[in-house]
């Protein structure tokens, strides 16, 4: 049974010390090639932890925590790290999940309502555009918020402010990550039933990894920003 235990508890592969530094899509592909089996197992853990539905936000937070470790090339002990993050962020993730889901649901409802009315009344095109932008911004903010939450313990208001700031500073990588998630599910739908095993094997974990990879730089930027913006005081003896 040693092999079965090691499958879930052993360290993931690392990067050779003399390997050239990669960025962008090359780095994304490199991490994916190195950690793909860990992501398959992570996907299984996410599905199992989400069976009660109400546990979905905490499962997503735990998946985000492990995904950030992949991005930062830190050693991961998958089962231990996932379980610890699930317990640690359960209540915070659940509260934020309810709030963000409610906000996104209202945004989508507004978009559908204004889109239906705009067919007959062009005056509704303006509020439709506002609803689209607001909903997209909320989705981008949610991406930054979940990664911020698992990277640093912060008060709720400060967490929300930093997530919004990161969304303003670097919205495109988060939008690209969301588009990648949409593409994953479109592939699943278009190639069904050949793609029937995609959700069970990697859709969820790969999607969260794409989000963590996309927003990581912006999150690090806003976390370092308060320190960088402090005025330098010179004391004269």
mmCIF file of N, CA, C and O in Angstrom, residues 24 28 44 61 65 84 91-92 102-103 117 130-131 150 153 156 176-177 182 206 212 224 226:
data_model
loop_
_atom_site.group_PDB
_atom_site.id
_atom_site.type_symbol
_atom_site.label_atom_id
_atom_site.label_comp_id
_atom_site.label_asym_id
_atom_site.label_seq_id
_atom_site.Cartn_x
_atom_site.Cartn_y
_atom_site.Cartn_z
ATOM 1 N N UNK A 24 5.313 33.831 -19.176
ATOM 2 C CA UNK A 24 4.147 33.804 -20.051
ATOM 3 C C UNK A 24 3.640 32.406 -20.347
ATOM 4 O O UNK A 24 3.646 31.512 -19.493
ATOM 5 N N UNK A 28 3.555 28.727 -18.356
ATOM 6 C CA UNK A 28 2.286 28.027 -18.124
ATOM 7 C C UNK A 28 2.372 26.587 -18.625
ATOM 8 O O UNK A 28 2.005 25.640 -17.922
ATOM 9 N N UNK A 44 -9.758 15.490 -8.700
ATOM 10 C CA UNK A 44 -10.543 14.486 -7.982
ATOM 11 C C UNK A 44 -10.867 14.965 -6.570
ATOM 12 O O UNK A 44 -12.006 14.837 -6.094
ATOM 13 N N UNK A 61 -11.235 27.301 -2.836
ATOM 14 C CA UNK A 61 -10.154 28.003 -2.139
ATOM 15 C C UNK A 61 -8.969 27.067 -1.911
ATOM 16 O O UNK A 61 -7.809 27.457 -2.092
ATOM 17 N N UNK A 65 -5.212 27.441 -3.384
ATOM 18 C CA UNK A 65 -3.998 27.422 -2.547
ATOM 19 C C UNK A 65 -2.948 26.489 -3.151
ATOM 20 O O UNK A 65 -1.761 26.853 -3.248
ATOM 21 N N UNK A 84 -5.724 20.926 4.673
ATOM 22 C CA UNK A 84 -5.463 22.042 5.578
ATOM 23 C C UNK A 84 -6.092 23.329 5.057
ATOM 24 O O UNK A 84 -6.688 24.092 5.826
ATOM 25 N N UNK A 91 -14.952 28.908 6.266
ATOM 26 C CA UNK A 91 -15.968 29.921 6.550
ATOM 27 C C UNK A 91 -15.766 31.172 5.712
ATOM 28 O O UNK A 91 -16.739 31.754 5.200
ATOM 29 N N UNK A 92 -14.520 31.614 5.580
ATOM 30 C CA UNK A 92 -14.271 32.798 4.748
ATOM 31 C C UNK A 92 -14.657 32.548 3.297
ATOM 32 O O UNK A 92 -15.293 33.393 2.654
ATOM 33 N N UNK A 102 -24.038 35.828 -5.481
ATOM 34 C CA UNK A 102 -25.207 36.701 -5.528
ATOM 35 C C UNK A 102 -24.987 37.894 -6.443
ATOM 36 O O UNK A 102 -25.864 38.255 -7.241
ATOM 37 N N UNK A 103 -23.810 38.506 -6.342
ATOM 38 C CA UNK A 103 -23.500 39.654 -7.200
ATOM 39 C C UNK A 103 -23.449 39.286 -8.668
ATOM 40 O O UNK A 103 -23.982 40.003 -9.520
ATOM 41 N N UNK A 117 -34.723 43.834 -23.562
ATOM 42 C CA UNK A 117 -35.402 45.110 -23.790
ATOM 43 C C UNK A 117 -34.746 45.952 -24.868
ATOM 44 O O UNK A 117 -35.421 46.734 -25.550
ATOM 45 N N UNK A 130 -23.311 49.039 -19.273
ATOM 46 C CA UNK A 130 -22.878 49.200 -17.882
ATOM 47 C C UNK A 130 -22.963 47.869 -17.137
ATOM 48 O O UNK A 130 -22.053 47.497 -16.385
ATOM 49 N N UNK A 131 -24.059 47.134 -17.357
ATOM 50 C CA UNK A 131 -24.226 45.838 -16.697
ATOM 51 C C UNK A 131 -23.150 44.852 -17.143
ATOM 52 O O UNK A 131 -22.618 44.083 -16.330
ATOM 53 N N UNK A 150 -5.983 33.232 -0.279
ATOM 54 C CA UNK A 150 -5.167 32.067 0.082
ATOM 55 C C UNK A 150 -3.680 32.407 0.155
ATOM 56 O O UNK A 150 -2.884 31.570 0.592
ATOM 57 N N UNK A 153 -3.502 36.408 4.888
ATOM 58 C CA UNK A 153 -4.646 36.608 5.786
ATOM 59 C C UNK A 153 -4.864 38.103 5.979
ATOM 60 O O UNK A 153 -4.033 38.786 6.596
ATOM 61 N N UNK A 156 -11.506 41.596 5.749
ATOM 62 C CA UNK A 156 -12.390 41.486 4.593
ATOM 63 C C UNK A 156 -12.380 42.735 3.712
ATOM 64 O O UNK A 156 -12.273 42.644 2.483
ATOM 65 N N UNK A 176 -8.194 36.749 -19.566
ATOM 66 C CA UNK A 176 -7.672 35.643 -20.375
ATOM 67 C C UNK A 176 -7.875 34.309 -19.661
ATOM 68 O O UNK A 176 -8.208 33.303 -20.291
ATOM 69 N N UNK A 177 -7.687 34.294 -18.333
ATOM 70 C CA UNK A 177 -7.898 33.068 -17.564
ATOM 71 C C UNK A 177 -9.362 32.645 -17.602
ATOM 72 O O UNK A 177 -9.682 31.460 -17.737
ATOM 73 N N UNK A 182 -13.736 29.215 -20.131
ATOM 74 C CA UNK A 182 -14.874 29.084 -21.054
ATOM 75 C C UNK A 182 -14.507 28.157 -22.203
ATOM 76 O O UNK A 182 -15.303 27.298 -22.614
ATOM 77 N N UNK A 206 -7.500 22.504 -13.695
ATOM 78 C CA UNK A 206 -6.774 23.264 -14.711
ATOM 79 C C UNK A 206 -7.334 24.670 -14.835
ATOM 80 O O UNK A 206 -6.587 25.637 -15.008
ATOM 81 N N UNK A 212 -5.111 31.183 -11.108
ATOM 82 C CA UNK A 212 -4.002 31.499 -10.209
ATOM 83 C C UNK A 212 -2.790 31.999 -10.979
ATOM 84 O O UNK A 212 -2.120 32.961 -10.568
ATOM 85 N N UNK A 224 2.609 44.041 -2.365
ATOM 86 C CA UNK A 224 3.845 44.777 -2.121
ATOM 87 C C UNK A 224 3.641 46.287 -2.174
ATOM 88 O O UNK A 224 4.483 47.035 -1.696
ATOM 89 N N UNK A 226 1.605 48.603 -0.636
ATOM 90 C CA UNK A 226 1.634 49.434 0.576
ATOM 91 C C UNK A 226 3.033 49.659 1.116
ATOM 92 O O UNK A 226 3.356 50.742 1.567
#
